mmCIF file of C-alpha atoms in Angstrom:
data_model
loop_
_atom_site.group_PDB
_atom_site.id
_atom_site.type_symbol
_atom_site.label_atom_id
_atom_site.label_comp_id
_atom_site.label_asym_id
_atom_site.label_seq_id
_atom_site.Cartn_x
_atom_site.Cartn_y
_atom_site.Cartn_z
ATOM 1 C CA UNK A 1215 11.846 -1.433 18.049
ATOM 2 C CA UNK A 1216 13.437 -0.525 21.546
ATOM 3 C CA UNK A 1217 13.950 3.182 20.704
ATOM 4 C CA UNK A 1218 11.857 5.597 18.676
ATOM 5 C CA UNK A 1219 13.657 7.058 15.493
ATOM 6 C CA UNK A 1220 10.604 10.022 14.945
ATOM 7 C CA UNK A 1221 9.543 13.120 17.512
ATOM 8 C CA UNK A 1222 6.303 15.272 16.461
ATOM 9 C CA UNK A 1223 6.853 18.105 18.465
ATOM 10 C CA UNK A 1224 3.526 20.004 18.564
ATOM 11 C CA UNK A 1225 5.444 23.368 19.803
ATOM 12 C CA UNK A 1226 1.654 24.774 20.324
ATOM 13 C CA UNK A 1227 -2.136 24.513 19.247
ATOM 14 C CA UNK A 1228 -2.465 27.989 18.257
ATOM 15 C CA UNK A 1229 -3.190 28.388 14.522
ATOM 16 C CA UNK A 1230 -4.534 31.179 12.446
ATOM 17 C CA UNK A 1231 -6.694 28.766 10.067
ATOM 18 C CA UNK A 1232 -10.023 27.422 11.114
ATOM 19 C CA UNK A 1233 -9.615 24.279 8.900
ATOM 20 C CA UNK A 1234 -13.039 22.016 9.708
ATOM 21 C CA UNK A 1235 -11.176 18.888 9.279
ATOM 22 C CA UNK A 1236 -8.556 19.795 11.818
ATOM 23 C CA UNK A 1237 -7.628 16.946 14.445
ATOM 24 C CA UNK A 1238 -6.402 19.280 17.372
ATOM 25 C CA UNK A 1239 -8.050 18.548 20.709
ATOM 26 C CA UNK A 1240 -11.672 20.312 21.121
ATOM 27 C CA UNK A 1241 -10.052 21.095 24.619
ATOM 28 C CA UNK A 1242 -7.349 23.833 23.925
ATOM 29 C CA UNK A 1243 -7.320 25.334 27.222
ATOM 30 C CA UNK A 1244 -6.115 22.130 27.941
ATOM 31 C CA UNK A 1245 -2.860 23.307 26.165
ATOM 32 C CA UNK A 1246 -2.408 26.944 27.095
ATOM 33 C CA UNK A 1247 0.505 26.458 29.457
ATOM 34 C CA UNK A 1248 3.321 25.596 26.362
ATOM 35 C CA UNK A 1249 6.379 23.960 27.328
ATOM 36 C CA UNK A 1250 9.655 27.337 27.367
ATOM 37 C CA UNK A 1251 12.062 26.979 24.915
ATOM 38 C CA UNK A 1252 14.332 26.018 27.913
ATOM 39 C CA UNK A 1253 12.177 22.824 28.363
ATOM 40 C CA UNK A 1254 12.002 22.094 24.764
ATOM 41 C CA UNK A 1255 15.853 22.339 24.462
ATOM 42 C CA UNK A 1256 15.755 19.306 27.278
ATOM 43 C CA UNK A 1257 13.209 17.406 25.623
ATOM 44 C CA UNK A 1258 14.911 17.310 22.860
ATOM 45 C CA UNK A 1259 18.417 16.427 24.437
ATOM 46 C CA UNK A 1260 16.562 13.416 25.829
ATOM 47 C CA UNK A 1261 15.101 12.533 22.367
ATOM 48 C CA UNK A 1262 18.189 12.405 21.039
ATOM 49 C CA UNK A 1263 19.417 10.393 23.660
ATOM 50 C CA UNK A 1264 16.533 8.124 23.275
ATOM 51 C CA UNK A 1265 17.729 7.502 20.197
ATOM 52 C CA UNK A 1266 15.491 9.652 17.488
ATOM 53 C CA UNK A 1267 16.639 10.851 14.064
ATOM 54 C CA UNK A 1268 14.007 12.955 12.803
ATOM 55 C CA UNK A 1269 12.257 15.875 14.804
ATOM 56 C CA UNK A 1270 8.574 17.283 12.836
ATOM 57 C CA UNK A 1271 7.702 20.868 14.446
ATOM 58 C CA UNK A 1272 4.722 21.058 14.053
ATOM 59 C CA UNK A 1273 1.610 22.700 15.358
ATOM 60 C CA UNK A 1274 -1.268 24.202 15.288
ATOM 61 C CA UNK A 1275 1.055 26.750 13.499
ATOM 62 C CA UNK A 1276 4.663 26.586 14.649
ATOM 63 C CA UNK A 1277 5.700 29.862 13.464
ATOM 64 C CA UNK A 1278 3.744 31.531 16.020
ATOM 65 C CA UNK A 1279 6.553 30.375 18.481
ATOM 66 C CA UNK A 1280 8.905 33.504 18.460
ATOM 67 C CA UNK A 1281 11.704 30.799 19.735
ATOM 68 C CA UNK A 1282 11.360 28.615 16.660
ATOM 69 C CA UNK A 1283 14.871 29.317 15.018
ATOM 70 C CA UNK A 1284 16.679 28.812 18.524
ATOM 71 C CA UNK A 1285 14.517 25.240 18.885
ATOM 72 C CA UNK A 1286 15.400 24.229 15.351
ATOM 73 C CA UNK A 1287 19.650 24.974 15.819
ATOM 74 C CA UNK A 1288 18.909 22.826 19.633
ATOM 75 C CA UNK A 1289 17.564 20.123 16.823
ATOM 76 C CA UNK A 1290 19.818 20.681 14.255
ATOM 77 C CA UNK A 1291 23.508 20.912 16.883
ATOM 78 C CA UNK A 1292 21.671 17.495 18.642
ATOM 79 C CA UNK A 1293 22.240 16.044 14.938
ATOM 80 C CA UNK A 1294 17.940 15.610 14.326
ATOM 81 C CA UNK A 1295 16.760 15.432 10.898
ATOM 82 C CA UNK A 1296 14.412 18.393 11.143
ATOM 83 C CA UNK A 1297 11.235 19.273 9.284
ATOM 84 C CA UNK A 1298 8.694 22.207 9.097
ATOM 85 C CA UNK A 1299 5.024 20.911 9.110
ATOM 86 C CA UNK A 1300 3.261 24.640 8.596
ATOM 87 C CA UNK A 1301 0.558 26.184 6.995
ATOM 88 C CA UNK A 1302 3.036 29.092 5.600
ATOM 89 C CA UNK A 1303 1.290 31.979 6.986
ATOM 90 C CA UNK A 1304 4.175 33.790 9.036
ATOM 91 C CA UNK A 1305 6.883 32.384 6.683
ATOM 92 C CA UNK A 1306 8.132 35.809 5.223
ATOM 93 C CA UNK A 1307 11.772 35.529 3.625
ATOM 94 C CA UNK A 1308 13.612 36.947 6.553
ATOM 95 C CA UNK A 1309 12.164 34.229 8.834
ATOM 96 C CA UNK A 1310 12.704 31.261 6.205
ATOM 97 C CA UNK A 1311 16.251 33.052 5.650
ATOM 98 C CA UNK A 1312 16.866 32.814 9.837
ATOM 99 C CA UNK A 1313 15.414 29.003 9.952
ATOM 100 C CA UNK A 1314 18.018 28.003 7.122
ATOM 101 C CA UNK A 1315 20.559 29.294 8.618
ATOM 102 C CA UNK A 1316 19.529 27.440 11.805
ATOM 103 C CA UNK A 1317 19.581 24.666 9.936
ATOM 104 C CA UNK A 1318 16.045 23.499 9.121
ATOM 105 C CA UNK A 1319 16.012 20.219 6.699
ATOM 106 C CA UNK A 1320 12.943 20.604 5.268
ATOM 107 C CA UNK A 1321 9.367 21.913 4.450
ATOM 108 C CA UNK A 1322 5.913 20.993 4.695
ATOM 109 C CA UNK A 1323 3.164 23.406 3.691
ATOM 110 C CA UNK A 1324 -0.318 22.434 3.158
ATOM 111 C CA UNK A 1325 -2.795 23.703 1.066
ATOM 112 C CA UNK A 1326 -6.776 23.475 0.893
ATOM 113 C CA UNK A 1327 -7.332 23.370 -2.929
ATOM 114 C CA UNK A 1328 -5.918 24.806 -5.925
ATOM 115 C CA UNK A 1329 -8.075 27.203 -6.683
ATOM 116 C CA UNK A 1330 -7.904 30.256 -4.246
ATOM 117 C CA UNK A 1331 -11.171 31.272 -3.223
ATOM 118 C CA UNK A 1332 -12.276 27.474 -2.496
ATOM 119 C CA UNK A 1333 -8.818 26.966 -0.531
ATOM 120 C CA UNK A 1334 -9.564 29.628 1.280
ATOM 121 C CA UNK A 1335 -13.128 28.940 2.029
ATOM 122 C CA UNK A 1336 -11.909 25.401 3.654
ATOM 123 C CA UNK A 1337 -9.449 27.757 5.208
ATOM 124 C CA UNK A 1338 -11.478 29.777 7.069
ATOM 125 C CA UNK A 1339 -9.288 32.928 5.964
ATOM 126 C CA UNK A 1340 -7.486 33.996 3.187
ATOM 127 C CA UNK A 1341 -4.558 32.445 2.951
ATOM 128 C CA UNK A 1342 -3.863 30.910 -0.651
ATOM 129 C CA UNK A 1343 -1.925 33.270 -2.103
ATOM 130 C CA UNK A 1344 0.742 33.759 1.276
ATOM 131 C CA UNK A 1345 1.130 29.764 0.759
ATOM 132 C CA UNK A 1346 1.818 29.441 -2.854
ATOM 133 C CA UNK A 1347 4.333 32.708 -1.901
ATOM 134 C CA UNK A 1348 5.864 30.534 0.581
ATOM 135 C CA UNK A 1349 6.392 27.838 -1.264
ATOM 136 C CA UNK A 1350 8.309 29.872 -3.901
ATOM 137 C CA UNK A 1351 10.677 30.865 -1.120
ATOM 138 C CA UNK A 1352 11.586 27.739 0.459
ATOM 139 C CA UNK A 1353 11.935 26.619 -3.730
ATOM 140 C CA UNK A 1354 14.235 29.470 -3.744
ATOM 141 C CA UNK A 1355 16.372 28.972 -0.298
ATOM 142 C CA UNK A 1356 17.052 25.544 -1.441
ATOM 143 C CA UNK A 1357 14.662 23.239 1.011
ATOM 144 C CA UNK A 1358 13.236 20.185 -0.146
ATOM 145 C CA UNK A 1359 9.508 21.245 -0.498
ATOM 146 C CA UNK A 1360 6.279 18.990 0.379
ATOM 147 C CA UNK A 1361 2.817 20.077 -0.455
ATOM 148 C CA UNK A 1362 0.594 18.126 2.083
ATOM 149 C CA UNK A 1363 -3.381 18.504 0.847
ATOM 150 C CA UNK A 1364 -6.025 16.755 3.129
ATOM 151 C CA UNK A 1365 -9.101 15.512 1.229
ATOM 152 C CA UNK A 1366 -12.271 15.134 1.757
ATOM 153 C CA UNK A 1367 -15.602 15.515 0.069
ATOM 154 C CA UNK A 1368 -15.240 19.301 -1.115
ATOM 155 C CA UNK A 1369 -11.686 18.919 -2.822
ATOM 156 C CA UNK A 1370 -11.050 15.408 -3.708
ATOM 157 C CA UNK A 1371 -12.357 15.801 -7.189
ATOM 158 C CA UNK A 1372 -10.074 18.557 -7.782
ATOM 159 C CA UNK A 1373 -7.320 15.702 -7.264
ATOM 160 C CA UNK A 1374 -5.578 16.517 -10.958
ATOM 161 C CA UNK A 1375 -5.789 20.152 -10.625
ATOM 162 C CA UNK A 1376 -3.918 19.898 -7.104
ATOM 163 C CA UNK A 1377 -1.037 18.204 -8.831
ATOM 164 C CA UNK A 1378 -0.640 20.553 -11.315
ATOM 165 C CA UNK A 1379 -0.191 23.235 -8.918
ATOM 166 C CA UNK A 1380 1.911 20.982 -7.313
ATOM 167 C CA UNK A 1381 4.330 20.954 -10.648
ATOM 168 C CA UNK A 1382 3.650 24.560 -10.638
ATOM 169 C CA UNK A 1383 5.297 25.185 -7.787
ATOM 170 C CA UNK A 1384 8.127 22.674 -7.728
ATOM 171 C CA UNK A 1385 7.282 20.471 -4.823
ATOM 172 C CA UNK A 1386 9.153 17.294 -4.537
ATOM 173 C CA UNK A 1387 6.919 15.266 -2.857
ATOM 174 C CA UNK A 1388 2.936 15.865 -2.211
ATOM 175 C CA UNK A 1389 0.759 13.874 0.106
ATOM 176 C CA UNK A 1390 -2.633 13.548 -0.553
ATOM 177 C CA UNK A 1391 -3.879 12.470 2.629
ATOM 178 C CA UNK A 1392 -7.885 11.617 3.005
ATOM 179 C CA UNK A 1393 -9.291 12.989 6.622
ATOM 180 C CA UNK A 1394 -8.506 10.980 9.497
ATOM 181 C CA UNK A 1395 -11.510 11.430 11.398
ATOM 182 C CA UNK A 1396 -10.252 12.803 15.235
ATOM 183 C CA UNK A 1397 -10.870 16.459 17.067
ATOM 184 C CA UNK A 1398 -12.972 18.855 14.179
ATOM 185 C CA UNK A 1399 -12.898 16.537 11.826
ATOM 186 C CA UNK A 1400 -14.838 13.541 13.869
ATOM 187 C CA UNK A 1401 -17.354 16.495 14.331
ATOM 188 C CA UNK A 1402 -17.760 16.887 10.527
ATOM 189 C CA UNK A 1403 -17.022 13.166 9.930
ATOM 190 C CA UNK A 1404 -20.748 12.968 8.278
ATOM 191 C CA UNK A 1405 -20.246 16.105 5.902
ATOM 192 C CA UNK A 1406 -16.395 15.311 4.903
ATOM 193 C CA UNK A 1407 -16.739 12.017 3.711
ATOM 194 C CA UNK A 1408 -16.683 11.397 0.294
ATOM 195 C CA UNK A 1409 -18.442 8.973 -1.542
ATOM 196 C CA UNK A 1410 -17.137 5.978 -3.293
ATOM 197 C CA UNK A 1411 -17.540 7.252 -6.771
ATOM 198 C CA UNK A 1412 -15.148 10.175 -5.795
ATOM 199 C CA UNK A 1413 -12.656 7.777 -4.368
ATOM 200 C CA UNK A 1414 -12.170 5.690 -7.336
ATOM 201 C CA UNK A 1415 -12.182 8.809 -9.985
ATOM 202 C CA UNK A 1416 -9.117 10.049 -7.690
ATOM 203 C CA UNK A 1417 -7.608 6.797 -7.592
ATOM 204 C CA UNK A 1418 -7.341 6.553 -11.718
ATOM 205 C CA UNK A 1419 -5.757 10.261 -11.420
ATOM 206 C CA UNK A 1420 -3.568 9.509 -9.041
ATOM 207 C CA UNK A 1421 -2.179 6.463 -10.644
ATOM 208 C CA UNK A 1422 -2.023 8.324 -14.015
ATOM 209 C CA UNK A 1423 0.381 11.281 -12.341
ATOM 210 C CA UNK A 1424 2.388 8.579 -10.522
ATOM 211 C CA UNK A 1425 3.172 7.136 -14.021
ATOM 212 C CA UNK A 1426 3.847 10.499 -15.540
ATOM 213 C CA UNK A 1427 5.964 12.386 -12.797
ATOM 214 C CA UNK A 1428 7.784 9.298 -11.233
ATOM 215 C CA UNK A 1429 11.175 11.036 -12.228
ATOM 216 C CA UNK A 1430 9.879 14.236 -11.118
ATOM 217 C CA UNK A 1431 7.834 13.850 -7.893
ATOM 218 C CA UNK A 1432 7.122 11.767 -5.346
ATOM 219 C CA UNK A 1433 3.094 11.140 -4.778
ATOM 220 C CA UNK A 1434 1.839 9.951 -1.091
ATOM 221 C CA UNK A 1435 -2.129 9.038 -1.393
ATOM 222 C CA UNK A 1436 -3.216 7.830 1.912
ATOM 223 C CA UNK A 1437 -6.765 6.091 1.420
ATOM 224 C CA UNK A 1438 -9.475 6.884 4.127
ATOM 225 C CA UNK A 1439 -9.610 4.587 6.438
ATOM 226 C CA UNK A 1440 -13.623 3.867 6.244
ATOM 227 C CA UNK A 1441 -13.010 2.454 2.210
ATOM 228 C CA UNK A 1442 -10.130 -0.160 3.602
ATOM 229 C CA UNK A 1443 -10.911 -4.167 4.080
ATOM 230 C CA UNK A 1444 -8.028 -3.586 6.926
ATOM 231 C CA UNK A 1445 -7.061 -0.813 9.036
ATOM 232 C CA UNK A 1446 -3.994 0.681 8.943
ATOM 233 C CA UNK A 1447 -1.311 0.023 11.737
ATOM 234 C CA UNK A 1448 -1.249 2.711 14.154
ATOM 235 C CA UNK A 1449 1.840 4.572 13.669
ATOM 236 C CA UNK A 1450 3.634 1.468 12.915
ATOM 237 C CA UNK A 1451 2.279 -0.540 16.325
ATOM 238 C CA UNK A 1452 1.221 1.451 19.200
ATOM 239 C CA UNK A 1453 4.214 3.343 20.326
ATOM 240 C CA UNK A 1454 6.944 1.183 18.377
ATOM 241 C CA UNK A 1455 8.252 3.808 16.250
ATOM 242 C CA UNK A 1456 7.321 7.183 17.285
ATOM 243 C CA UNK A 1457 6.032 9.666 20.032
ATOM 244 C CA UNK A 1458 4.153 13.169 20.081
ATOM 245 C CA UNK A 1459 4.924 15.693 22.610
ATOM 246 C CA UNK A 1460 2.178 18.267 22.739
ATOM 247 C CA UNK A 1461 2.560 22.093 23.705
ATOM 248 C CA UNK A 1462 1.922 21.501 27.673
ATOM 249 C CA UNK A 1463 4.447 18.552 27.906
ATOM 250 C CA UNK A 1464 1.997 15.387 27.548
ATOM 251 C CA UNK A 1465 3.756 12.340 25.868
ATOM 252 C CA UNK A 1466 1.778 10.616 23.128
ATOM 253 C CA UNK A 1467 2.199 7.141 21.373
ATOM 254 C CA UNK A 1468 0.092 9.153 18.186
ATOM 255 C CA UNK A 1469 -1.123 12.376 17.440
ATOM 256 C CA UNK A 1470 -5.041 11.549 18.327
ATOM 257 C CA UNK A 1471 -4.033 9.531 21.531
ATOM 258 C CA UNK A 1472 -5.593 12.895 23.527
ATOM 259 C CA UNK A 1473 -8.961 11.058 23.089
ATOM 260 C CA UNK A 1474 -7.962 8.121 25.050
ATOM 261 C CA UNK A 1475 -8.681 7.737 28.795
ATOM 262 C CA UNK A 1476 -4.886 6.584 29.881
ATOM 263 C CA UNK A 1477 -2.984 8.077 32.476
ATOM 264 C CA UNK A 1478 -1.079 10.927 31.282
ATOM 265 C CA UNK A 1479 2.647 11.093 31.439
ATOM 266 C CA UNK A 1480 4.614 14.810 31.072
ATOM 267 C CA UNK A 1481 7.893 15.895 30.655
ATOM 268 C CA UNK A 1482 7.630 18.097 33.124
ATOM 269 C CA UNK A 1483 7.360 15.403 35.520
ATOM 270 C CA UNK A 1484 9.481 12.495 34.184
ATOM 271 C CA UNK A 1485 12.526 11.574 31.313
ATOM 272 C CA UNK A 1486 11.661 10.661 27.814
ATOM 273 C CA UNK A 1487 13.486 7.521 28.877
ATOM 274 C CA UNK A 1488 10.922 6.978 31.653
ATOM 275 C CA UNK A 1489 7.758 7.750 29.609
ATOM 276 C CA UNK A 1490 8.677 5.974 26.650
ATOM 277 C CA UNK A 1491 10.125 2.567 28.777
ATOM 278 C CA UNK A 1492 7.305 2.771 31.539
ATOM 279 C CA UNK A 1493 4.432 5.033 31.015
ATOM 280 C CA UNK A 1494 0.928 3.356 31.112
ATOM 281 C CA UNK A 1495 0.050 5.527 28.157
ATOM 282 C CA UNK A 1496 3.154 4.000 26.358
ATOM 283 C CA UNK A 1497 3.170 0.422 27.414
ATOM 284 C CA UNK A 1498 -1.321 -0.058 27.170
ATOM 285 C CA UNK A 1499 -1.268 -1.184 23.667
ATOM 286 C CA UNK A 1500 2.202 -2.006 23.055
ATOM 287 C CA UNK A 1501 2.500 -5.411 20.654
ATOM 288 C CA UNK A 1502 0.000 -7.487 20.499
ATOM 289 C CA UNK A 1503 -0.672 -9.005 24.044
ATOM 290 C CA UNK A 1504 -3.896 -6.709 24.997
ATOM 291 C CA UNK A 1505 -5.668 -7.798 21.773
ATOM 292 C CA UNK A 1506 -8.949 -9.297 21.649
ATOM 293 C CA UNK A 1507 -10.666 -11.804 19.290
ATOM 294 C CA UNK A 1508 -10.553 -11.455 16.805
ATOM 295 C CA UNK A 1509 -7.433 -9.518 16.709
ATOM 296 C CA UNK A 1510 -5.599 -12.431 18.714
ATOM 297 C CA UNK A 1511 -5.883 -15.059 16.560
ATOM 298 C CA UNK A 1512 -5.813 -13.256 12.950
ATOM 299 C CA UNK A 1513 -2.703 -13.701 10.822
ATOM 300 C CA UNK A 1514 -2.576 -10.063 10.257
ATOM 301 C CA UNK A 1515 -2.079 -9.262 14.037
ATOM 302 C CA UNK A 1516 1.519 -8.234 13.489
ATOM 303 C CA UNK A 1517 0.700 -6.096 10.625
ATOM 304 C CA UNK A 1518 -2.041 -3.722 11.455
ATOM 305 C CA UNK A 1519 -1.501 -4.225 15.418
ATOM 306 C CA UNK A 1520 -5.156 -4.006 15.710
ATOM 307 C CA UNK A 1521 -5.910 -1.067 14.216
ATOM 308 C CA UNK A 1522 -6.029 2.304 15.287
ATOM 309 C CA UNK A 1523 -6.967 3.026 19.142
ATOM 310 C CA UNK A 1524 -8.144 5.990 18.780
ATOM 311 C CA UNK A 1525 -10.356 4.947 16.392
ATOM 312 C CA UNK A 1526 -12.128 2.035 18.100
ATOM 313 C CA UNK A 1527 -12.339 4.346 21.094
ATOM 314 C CA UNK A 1528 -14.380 7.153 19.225
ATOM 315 C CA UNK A 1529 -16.258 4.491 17.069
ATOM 316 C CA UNK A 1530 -16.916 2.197 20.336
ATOM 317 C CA UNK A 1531 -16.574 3.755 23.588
ATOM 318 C CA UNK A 1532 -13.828 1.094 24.150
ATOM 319 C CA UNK A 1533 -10.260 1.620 23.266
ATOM 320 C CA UNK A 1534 -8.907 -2.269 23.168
ATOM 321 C CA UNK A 1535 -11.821 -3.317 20.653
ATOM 322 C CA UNK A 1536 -10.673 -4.256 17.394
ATOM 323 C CA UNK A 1537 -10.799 -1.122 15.319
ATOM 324 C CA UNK A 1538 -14.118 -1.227 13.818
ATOM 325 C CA UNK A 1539 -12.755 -0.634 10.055
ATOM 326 C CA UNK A 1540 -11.751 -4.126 9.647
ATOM 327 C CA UNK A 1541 -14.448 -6.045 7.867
ATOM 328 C CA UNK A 1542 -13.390 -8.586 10.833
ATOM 329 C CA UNK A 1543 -14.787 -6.384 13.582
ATOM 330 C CA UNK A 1544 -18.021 -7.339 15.453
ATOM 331 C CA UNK A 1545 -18.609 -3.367 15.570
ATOM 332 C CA UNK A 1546 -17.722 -3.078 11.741
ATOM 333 C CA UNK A 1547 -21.340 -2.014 11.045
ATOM 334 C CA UNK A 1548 -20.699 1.084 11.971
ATOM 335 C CA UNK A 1549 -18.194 1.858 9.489
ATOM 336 C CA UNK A 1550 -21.011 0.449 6.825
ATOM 337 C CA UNK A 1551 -23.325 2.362 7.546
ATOM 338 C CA UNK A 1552 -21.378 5.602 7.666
ATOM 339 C CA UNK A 1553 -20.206 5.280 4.489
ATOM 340 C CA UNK A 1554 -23.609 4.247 3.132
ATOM 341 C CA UNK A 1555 -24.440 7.502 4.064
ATOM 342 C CA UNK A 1556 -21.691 9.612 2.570
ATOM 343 C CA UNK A 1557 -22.946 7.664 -0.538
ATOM 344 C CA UNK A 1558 -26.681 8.967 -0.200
ATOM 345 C CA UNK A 1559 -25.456 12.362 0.400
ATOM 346 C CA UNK A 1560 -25.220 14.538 -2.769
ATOM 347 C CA UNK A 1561 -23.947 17.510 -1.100
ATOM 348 C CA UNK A 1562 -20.606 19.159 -2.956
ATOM 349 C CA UNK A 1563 -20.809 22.563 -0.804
ATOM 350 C CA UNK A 1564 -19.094 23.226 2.372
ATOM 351 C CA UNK A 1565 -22.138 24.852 3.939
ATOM 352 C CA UNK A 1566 -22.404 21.698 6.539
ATOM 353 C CA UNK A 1567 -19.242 21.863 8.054
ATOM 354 C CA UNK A 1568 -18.122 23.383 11.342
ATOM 355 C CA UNK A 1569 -14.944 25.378 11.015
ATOM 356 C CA UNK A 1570 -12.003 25.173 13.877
ATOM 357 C CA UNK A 1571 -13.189 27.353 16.917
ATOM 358 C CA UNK A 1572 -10.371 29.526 17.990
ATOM 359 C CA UNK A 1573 -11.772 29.785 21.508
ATOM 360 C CA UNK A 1574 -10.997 27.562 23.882
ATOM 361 C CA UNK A 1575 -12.589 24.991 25.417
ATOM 362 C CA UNK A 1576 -12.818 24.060 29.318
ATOM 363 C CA UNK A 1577 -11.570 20.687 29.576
ATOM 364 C CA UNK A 1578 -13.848 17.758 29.289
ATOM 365 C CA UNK A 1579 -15.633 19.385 26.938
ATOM 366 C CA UNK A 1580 -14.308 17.303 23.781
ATOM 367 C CA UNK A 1581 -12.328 14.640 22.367
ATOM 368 C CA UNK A 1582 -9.088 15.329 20.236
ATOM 369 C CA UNK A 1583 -6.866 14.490 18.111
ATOM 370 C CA UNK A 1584 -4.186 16.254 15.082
ATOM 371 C CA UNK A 1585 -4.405 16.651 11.376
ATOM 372 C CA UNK A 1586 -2.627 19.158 9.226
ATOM 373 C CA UNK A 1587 -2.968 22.722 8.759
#
């Protein structure tokens, strides 16, 4: 494509959950100095110049940006398709009352688990009930409503109970995304994922509900990437499709491209335009020219564009191997062996993980990447 058609505009990294699966960057004073609402309004002029239809606010937690109503009417008078992507907390009736007026499209709140006090031990504060409260209000205001849950080892088997809350509270469309494994979550990779036998018991459910609510609901299951013969394209080919603007301005081919050691490119400094035509950071892995073998020469190479980038890069040390989840990769071992040992590990509590630090981090001190709330 010559023009993206999707902005995720991480309005900040600040988030009141302490989720240990998160992808934010380890570095967060990194991302301290958050673009004004002034800049944002710009950014997203040039967006829609650029030629994109749908603009994701997301976070960390969005709400905590007092200027979120006057960013989503910017979106919404630009003519953007806009969506929510929140964890909830913050979203009393008054505010959901001023964003609909603004002219917010749509809703995404995510949830831990169904049952409260284990949601709100993955968490890392109580939070449960305020969601399932949300929910009920954007029900009631009249927003599409989707229930994003991100599994891992501690909730996946409560795959059937998740969609009947789901039902419960009316949600049109629920993603049940396994952890991609960037930021907090590549730090827990070990004690998040699950075995094999837990993959294929939420497979049958998730087939079975598919069946049952087709009329009803739409069901997203996103299968983690260590379990695939392939990898997944990334994002739809390195930035082909869509582009990430975090809270201090950097432009992003993907959510998890924080990781990578490419030249950054801000919007405080150039045009969308620029960044998205020019940029090193854009242009590095664009189509399929940089691949190696055996990338280069597989049939595939215009389907999963290599892999993910960020992947090979945390997996490898090397961003422009092949991504090491492809049963094709010389470095695929180490996928194999990973999930040989999530297989060995009988652990069901959450006693392992590390939770989200809200402190943050002088820079250089970790790799990144994004995940929902």
């Amino acid at each position: 494509m010559d023009s993206p058609f999707g902005l995720l505009a991480e309005l900040t990294y600040r988030c009141p959950l302490a989720c240990a699966y998160c992808s934010n960057p380890l570095n967060m004073a990194g991302y301290g100095d958050e673009l004004s609402t002034d800049e944002w309004r710009r950014v997203l002029a040039e967006a829609g110049d650029l030629g994109v239809l749908q603009c994701h606010l997301s976070g960390g937690e969005p709400l905590l940006r007092r200027d979120l109503v006057e960013i989503v009417a910017d979106a919404h008078g630009l003519g953007l398709y806009t969506n929510l992507v929140t964890s909830a907390l913050g979203l009393s009736r008054p505010r959901a009352e001023q964003l609909r007026a603004a002219g917010l499209d749509h809703v995404q709140i995510s949830i831990q688990a169904d049952e409260p006090s284990v949601s709100d031990r993955i968490a890392g504060t109580p939070s449960f009930r305020r969601k399932t409260e949300a929910m009920g209000v954007v029900k009631e205001l009249g927003w599409p409503l989707t229930m994003n849950v991100v599994l891992h080892r501690y909730n996946i088997d409560r795959v059937a109970e998740v969609l009947g809350l789901a039902e419960e509270v009316g949600a049109d469309r629920v993603e049940l995304a396994n952890t991609q494994y960037y930021g907090w979550a590549w730090r827990n990779r070990d004690a998040l994922l699950p075995s094999r036998a837990q993959l294929e018991a939420a497979e049958t459910v998730v087939r079975a509900a598919r069946e049952r609510l087709r009329d009803r609901m739409d069901i997203i299951y996103v299968l983690p990437d260590y379990y695939s013969r392939y990898p997944k394209p990334c994002m739809g080919g390195w930035a082909s499709r869509q582009l990430t603007v975090t809270p201090n301005g950097d432009v992003l081919p993907c959510p998890a491209a924080h990781s990578l050691p490419l030249p950054r490119a801000s919007v405080r400094e150039h045009s969308l335009e620029w960044i998205w035509a020019e940029s090193p950071v854009m242009t590095a892995f664009r189509g399929t020219d940089w691949m190696p073998e055996p990338c280069r020469s597989c049939s595939r190479r215009e389907l999963d564009f290599g892999g993910c980038r960020c992947q090979a890069f945390l997996l490898t040390g090397d961003a422009a191997r092949t991504d090491p989840v492809c049963h094709l990769s010389p470095d695929h071992d180490l996928v194999v062996r990973a999930v040989e040992a999530a297989n060995a590990d009988p652990r069901t509590d959450a006693s392992a993980l590390v939770p989200r630090s809200h402190r943050a981090r002088r820079p250089g001190a970790g790799r990144g990447g994004r995940q929902g709330h």
